[in-house]
Coordinates of C-alpha atoms in Angstrom, one line a residue:
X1 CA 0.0 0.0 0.0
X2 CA 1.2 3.4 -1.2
X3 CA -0.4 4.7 2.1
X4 CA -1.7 3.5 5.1
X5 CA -5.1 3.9 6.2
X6 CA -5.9 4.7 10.3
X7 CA -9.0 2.4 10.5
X8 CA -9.2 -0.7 12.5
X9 CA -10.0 -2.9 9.6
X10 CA -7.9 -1.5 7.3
X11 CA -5.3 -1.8 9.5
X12 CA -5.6 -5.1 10.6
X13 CA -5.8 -5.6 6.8
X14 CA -2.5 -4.6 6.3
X15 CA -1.0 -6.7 9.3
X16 CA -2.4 -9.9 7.9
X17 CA -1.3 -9.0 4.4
X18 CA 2.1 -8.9 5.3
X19 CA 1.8 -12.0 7.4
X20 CA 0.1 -13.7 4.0
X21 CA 2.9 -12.4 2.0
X22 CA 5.8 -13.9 3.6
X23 CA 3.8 -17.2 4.3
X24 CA 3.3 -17.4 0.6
X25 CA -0.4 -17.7 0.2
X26 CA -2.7 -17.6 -2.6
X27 CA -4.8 -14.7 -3.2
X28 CA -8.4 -16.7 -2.7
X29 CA -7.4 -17.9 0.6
X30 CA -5.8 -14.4 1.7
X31 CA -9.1 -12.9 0.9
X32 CA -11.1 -15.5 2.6
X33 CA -9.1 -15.0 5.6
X34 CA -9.5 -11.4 5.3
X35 CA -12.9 -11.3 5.1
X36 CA -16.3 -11.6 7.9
X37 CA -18.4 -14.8 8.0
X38 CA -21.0 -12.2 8.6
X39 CA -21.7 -8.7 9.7
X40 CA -25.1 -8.4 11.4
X41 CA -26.5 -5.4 12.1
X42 CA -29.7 -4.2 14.1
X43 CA -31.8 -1.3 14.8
X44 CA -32.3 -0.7 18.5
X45 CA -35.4 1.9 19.4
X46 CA -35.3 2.8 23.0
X47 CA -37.7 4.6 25.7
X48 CA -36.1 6.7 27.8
X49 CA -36.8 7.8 31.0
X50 CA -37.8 10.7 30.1
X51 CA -40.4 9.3 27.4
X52 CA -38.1 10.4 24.5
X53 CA -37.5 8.0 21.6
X54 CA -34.0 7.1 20.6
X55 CA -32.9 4.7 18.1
X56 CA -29.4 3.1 18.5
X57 CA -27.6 0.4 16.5
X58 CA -25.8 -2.8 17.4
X59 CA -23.3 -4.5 15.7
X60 CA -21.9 -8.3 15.7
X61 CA -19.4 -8.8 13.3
X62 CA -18.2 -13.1 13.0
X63 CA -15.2 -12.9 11.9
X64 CA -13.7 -16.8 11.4
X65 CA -14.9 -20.0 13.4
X66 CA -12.7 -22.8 11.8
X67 CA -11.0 -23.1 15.5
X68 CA -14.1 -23.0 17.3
X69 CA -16.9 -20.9 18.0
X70 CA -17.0 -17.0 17.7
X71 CA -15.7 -15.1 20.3
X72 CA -15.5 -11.3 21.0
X73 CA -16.4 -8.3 23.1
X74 CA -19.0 -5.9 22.8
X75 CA -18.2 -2.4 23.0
X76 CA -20.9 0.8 24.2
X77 CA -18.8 3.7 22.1
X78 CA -20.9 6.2 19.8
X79 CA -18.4 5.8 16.6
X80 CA -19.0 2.4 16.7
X81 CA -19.5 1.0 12.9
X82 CA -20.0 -1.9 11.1
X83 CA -16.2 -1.4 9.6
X84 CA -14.4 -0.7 13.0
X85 CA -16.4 -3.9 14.0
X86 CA -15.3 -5.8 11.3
X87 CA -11.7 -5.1 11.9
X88 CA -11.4 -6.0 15.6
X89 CA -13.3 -9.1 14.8
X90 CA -10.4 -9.8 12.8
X91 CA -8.1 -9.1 15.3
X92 CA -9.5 -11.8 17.6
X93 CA -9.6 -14.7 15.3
X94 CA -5.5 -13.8 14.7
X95 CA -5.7 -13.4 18.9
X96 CA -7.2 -16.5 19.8
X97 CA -5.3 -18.5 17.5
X98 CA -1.7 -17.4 18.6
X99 CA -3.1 -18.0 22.0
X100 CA -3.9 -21.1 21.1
X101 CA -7.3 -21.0 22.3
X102 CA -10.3 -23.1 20.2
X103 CA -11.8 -20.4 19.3
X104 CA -12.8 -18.5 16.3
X105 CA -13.2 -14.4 16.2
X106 CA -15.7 -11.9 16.8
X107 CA -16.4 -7.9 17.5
X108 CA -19.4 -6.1 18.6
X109 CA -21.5 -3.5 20.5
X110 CA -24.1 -0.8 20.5
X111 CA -23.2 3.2 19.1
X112 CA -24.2 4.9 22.4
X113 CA -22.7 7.0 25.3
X114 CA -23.8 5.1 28.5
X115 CA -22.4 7.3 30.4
X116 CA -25.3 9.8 28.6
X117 CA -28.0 6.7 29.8
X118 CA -29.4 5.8 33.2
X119 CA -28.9 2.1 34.4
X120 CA -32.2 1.0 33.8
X121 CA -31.7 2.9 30.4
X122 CA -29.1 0.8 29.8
X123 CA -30.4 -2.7 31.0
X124 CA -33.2 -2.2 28.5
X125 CA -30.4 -1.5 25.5
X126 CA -28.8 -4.2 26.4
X127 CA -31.9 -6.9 26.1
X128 CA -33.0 -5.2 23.6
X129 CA -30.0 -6.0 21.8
X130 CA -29.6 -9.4 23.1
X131 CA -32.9 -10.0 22.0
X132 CA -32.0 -8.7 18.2
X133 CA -29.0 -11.2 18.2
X134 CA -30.2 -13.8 20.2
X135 CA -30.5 -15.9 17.0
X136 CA -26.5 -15.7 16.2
X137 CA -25.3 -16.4 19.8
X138 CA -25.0 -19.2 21.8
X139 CA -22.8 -21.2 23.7
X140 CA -21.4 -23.5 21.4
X141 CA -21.6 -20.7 18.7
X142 CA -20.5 -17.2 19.6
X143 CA -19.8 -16.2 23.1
X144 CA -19.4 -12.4 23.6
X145 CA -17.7 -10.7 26.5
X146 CA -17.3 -7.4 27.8
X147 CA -15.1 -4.4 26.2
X148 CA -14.8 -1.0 25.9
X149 CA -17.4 0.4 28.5
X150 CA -19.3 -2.5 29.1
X151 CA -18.3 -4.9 32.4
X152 CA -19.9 -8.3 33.9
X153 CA -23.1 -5.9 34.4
X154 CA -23.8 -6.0 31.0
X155 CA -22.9 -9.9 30.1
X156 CA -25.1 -10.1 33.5
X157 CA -28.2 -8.3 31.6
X158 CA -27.1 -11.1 28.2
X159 CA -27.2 -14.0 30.4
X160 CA -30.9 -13.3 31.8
X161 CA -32.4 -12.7 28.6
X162 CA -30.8 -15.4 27.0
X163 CA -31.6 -17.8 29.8
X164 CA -35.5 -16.5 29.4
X165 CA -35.7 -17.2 25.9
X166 CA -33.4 -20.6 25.9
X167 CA -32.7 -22.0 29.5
X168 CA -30.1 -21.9 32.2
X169 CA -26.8 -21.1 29.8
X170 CA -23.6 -19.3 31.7
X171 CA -22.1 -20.4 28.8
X172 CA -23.2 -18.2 26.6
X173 CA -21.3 -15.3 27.9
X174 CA -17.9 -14.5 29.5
X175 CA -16.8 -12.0 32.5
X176 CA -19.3 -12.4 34.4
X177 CA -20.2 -11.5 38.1
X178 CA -18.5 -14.5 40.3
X179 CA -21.6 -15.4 41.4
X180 CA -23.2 -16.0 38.4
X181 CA -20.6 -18.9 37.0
X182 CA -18.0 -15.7 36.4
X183 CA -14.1 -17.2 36.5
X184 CA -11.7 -16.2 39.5
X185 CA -9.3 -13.9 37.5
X186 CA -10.6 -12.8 35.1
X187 CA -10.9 -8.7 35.8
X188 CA -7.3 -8.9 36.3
X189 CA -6.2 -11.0 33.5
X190 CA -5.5 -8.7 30.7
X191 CA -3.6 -6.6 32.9
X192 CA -1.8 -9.8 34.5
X193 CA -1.2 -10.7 30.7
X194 CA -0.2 -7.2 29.7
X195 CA 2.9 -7.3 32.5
X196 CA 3.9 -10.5 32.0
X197 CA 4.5 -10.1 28.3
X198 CA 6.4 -6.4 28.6
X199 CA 8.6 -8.5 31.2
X200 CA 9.4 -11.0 28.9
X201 CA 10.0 -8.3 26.5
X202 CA 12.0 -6.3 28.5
X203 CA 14.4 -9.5 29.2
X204 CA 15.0 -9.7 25.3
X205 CA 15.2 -6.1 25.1
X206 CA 18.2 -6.4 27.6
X207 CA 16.0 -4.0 30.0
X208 CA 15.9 -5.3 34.0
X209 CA 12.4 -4.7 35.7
X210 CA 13.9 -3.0 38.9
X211 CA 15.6 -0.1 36.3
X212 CA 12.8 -0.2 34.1
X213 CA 11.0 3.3 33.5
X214 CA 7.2 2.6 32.4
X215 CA 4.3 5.0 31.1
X216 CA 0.8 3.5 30.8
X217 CA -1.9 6.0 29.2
X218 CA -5.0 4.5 30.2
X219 CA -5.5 3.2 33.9
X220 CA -8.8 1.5 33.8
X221 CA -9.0 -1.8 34.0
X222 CA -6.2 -3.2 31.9
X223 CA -3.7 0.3 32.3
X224 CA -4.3 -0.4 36.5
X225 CA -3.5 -4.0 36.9
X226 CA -0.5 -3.5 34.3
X227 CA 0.5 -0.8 36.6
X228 CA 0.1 -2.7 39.3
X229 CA 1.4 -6.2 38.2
X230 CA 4.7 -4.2 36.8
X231 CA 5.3 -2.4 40.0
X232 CA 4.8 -5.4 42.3
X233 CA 8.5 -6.4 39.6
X234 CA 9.7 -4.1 40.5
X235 CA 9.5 -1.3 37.8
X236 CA 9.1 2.6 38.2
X237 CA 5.7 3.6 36.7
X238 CA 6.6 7.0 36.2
X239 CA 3.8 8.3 34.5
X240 CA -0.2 7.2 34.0
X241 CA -2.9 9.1 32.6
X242 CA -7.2 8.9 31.9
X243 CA -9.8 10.9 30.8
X244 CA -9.2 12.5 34.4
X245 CA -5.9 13.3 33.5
X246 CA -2.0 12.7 34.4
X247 CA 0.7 12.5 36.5
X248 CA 4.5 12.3 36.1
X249 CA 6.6 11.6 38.9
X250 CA 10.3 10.6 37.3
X251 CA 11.2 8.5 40.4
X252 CA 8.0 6.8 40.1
X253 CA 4.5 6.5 41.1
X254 CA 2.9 5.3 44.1
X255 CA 0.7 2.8 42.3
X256 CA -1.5 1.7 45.7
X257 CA -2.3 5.5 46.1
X258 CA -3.4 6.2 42.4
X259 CA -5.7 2.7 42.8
X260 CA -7.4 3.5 45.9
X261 CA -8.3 7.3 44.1
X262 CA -10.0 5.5 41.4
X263 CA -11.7 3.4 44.4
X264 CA -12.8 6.3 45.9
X265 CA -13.9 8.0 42.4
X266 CA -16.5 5.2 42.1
X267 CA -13.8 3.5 40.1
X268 CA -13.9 5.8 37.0
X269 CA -11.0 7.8 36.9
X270 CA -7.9 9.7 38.5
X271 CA -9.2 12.5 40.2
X272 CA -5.3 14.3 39.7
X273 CA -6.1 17.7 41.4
X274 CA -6.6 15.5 44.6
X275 CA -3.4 14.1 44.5
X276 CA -1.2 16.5 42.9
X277 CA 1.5 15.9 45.2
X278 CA 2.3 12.2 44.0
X279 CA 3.4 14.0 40.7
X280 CA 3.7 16.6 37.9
X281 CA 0.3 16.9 36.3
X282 CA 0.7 16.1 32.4
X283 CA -1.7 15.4 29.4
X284 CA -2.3 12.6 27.3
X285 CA 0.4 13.6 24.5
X286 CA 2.8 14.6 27.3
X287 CA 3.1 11.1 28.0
X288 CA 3.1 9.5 24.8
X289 CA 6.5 11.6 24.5
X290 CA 8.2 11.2 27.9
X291 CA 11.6 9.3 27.3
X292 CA 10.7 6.0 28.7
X293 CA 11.5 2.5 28.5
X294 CA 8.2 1.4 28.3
X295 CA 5.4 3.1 26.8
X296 CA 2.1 1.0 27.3
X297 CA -1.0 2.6 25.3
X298 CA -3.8 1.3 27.1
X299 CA -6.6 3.8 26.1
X300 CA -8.3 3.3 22.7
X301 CA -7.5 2.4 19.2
X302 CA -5.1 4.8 17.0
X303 CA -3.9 6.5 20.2
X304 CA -0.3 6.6 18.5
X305 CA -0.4 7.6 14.6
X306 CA 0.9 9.6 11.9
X307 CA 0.2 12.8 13.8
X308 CA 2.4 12.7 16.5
X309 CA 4.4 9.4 15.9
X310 CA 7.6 11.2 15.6
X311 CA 7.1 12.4 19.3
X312 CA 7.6 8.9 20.7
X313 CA 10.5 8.5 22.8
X314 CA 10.1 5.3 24.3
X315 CA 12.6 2.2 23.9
X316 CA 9.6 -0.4 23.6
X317 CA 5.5 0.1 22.7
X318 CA 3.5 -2.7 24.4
X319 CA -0.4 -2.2 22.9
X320 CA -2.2 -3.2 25.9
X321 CA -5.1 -1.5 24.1
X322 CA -6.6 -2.8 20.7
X323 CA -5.0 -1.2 17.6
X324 CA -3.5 1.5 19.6
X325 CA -1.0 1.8 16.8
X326 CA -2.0 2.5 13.3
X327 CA -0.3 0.7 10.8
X328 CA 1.5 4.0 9.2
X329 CA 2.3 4.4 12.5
X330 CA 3.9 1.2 13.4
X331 CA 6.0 1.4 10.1
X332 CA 7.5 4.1 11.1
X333 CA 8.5 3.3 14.8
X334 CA 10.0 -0.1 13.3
X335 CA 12.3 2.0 10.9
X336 CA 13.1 3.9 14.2
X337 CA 14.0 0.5 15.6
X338 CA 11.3 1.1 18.4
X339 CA 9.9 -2.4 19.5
X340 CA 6.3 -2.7 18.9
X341 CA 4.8 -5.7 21.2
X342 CA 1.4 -6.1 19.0
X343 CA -2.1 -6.4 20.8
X344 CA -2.9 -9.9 19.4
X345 CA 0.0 -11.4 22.0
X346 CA 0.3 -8.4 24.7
X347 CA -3.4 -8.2 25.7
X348 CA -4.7 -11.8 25.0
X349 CA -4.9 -12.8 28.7
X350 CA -8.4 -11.4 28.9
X351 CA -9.6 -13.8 26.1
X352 CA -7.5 -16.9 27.2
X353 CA -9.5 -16.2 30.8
X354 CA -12.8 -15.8 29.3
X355 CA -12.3 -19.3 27.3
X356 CA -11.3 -20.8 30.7
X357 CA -14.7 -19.3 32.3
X358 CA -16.8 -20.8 29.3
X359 CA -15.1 -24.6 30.0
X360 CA -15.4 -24.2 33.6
X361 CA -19.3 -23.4 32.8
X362 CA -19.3 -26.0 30.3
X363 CA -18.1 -28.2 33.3
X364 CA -20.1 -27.1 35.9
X365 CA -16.8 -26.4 37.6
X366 CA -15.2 -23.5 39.2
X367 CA -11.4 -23.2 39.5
X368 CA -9.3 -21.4 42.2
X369 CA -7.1 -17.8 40.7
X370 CA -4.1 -20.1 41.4
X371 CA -5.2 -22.8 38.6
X372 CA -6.4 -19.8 36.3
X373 CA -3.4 -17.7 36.8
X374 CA -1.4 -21.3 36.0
X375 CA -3.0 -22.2 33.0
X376 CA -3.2 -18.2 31.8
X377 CA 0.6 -18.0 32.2
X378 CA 1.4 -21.2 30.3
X379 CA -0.6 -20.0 26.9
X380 CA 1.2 -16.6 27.8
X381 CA 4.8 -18.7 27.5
X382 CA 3.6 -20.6 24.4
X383 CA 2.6 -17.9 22.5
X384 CA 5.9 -16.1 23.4
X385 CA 7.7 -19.0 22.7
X386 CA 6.4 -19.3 19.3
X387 CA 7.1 -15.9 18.0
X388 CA 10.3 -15.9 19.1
X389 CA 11.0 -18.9 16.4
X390 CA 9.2 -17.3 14.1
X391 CA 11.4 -14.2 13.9
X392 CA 15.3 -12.9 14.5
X393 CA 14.4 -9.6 13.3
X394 CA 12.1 -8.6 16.6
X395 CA 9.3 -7.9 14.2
X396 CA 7.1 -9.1 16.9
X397 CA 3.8 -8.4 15.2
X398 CA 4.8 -9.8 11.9
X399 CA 5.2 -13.0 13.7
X400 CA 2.6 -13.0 15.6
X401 CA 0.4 -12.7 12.7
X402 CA 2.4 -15.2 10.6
X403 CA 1.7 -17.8 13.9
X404 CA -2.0 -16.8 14.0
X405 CA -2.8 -17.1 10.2
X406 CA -1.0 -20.6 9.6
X407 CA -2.9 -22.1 12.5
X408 CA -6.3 -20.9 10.7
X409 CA -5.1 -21.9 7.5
X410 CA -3.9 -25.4 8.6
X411 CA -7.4 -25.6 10.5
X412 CA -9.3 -24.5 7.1
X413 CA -7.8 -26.9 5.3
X414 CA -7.9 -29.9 7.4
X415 CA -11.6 -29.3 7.7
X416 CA -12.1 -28.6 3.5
X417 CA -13.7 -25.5 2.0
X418 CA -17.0 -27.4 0.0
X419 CA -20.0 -28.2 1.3

């Protein structure tokens, strides 16, 4: 391509061309790789509270299942679309398969603010939706999970309605609340994955933990766990940021203090003029160009791109978000010699726990954080394992997609392509 494109799909396009390229395969099968199984979407009229009418739109995009069933979050973001949809679909077919989880790929969600929609607002969205794909779902053919501003809450609402319309199924989604078949875990896991991989990085980089200077813009979920994972090894978080802002302290962060002020912010976000005198407050672009030896985007897709690519200082890029990277992007920090850890390995641990909640539902068994954590770490080690045979050239993501795609491919073709 004579220029790169920013969006997810086109992006993730690009990735797995290159991967195709080198692995040397035909141009029916790269397009059949490329494309979705289907792309589904629904119109979603809602009542609310106030007795207005607003009409929403849901999205699930099946990417692959030749591994296994679909399997994918759903995201609540107003510029959701059917092509940023399709593209992180993508991503977790290449995801699951280089994690060698039985599973196929999947992406979805609603285009709304919830922060703009009252709970009960937002329960009725959500069956609503569930309702409109209830046909396309299913335990033993796509099991979604939560994402981008959606939690067990939501997969909470899923279960109930699909239990009312089909029986008593856990199964049919992932992260749920403990107490309704949810795993031991799995909050934590993508963090958990996202510091286990940038320590195994760091080791090949040549870069010990204990000297290790780390940013992390985004500290929800995944950015806080990392954080606090990473720290517990001994490295010096030196900056974080949120929507609530930043802070930047160069001999690093107290981690515990900057968790319990998200605790006490209802878990939402840094309240930084509260605890101004942890740090130096910065913005979001301040710390995407702090000279680090870790930068870990954990925010949202295409946080580092052509725009202000040239600003990043860091030794290493771990993508603890989805696509944080655009693929003009990550071009140019690999001419740079800037190690890019892509998403597909560094924030798989959330999908390798959400496979172990479905078995463990499938089971009607439920496994201590020590055996999760156990079996998590192992598919972390494989998958790391496996990409560092596949490349001497630390072109982490083109191996990573050169792993993922011959596993679907070998899959494919064992099981035939007529009907």
């Amino acid at each position: 391509m004579s220029q790169f494109e920013h969006t997810p799909r086109e992006c993730t396009k690009t990735f797995l061309e290159n991967a195709l390229e080198v692995l040397g395969v035909e141009s029916e099968l790269a397009y059949l790789l490329e494309t979705p199984h289907r792309t589904v979407e629904v119109e979603l009229p809602l009542r609310r509270d106030n007795g207005d009418l607003a009409v929403y739109h849901g999205f699930r995009v099946q990417h692959d299942d030749s591994r296994g069933p679909f399997k994918g979050g759903l995201r609540y973001h107003p510029h959701l679309n059917a092509d940023h949809a399709q593209g992180l679909a993508s991503l977790m077919t290449w995801k699951t398969a280089l994690m060698g989880v039985p599973m196929g790929g999947a992406k979805g969600g609603i285009n709304c603010d919830p922060n703009e929609l009252s709970i009960g607002e937002l329960e009725r969205l959500t069956k609503q939706f569930a309702t409109r794909i209830a046909a396309i779902i299913g335990p033993a053919q796509d099991i979604p999970a939560p994402d981008v501003a959606t939690s067990g809450r939501e997969m909470a609402w899923i279960y109930d309605l699909y239990t009312q319309l089909n029986g008593h199924h856990p199964d049919v989604v992932t992260g749920k609340p403990l107490e309704l078949g949810g795993s031991e875990g799995r909050v934590e896991a993508t963090g958990y994955g996202v510091a286990w991989i940038t320590e195994a990085a760091c080791k090949a980089r040549d870069i010990t933990m204990d000297s290790a200077r780390i940013a992390i813009q985004g500290f929800g979920n995944v950015g806080s766990h990392a954080a606090r994972y990473l720290a517990e090894r001994g490295a010096r978080i030196v900056a974080v940021s949120d929507v609530g802002g930043g802070l930047y302290n160069s001999q690093g962060l107290d981690i515990d203090v900057l968790l319990d002020e998200v605790e006490n912010n209802d878990g939402k976000s840094l309240s930084v003029s509260e605890i101004q005198g942890s740090g130096d407050a910065i913005d979001n672009q301040e710390l995407l160009s702090l000279d680090v030896d870790v930068l870990i985007p954990a925010a949202l897709g295409a946080a580092i791109n052509r725009d202000n690519v040239d600003n990043i200082n860091a030794d290493m890029v771990v993508e603890a978000a989805n696509l944080p990277v655009t693929c003009d992007a990550d071009a140019s920090l690999r001419e740079r010699g800037v190690m890019v850890i892509p998403d597909i390995l560094a924030n798989a641990g959330g999908v390798v726990v959400s496979y172990l909640e479905w078995v463990q539902n499938r089971q009607g068994q439920h496994w201590p954080e020590d055996s999760v954590n156990q079996t998590l770490t192992r598919h972390l080690d494989a998958a790391w394992r496996a990409i560092r045979q596949r490349t001497s050239e630390e072109d982490f993501r083109l191996a990573a997609y050169s792993v993922a795609a011959e596993r679907v491919i070998q899959t494919k073709t064992l099981r035939g392509f007529l009907l």
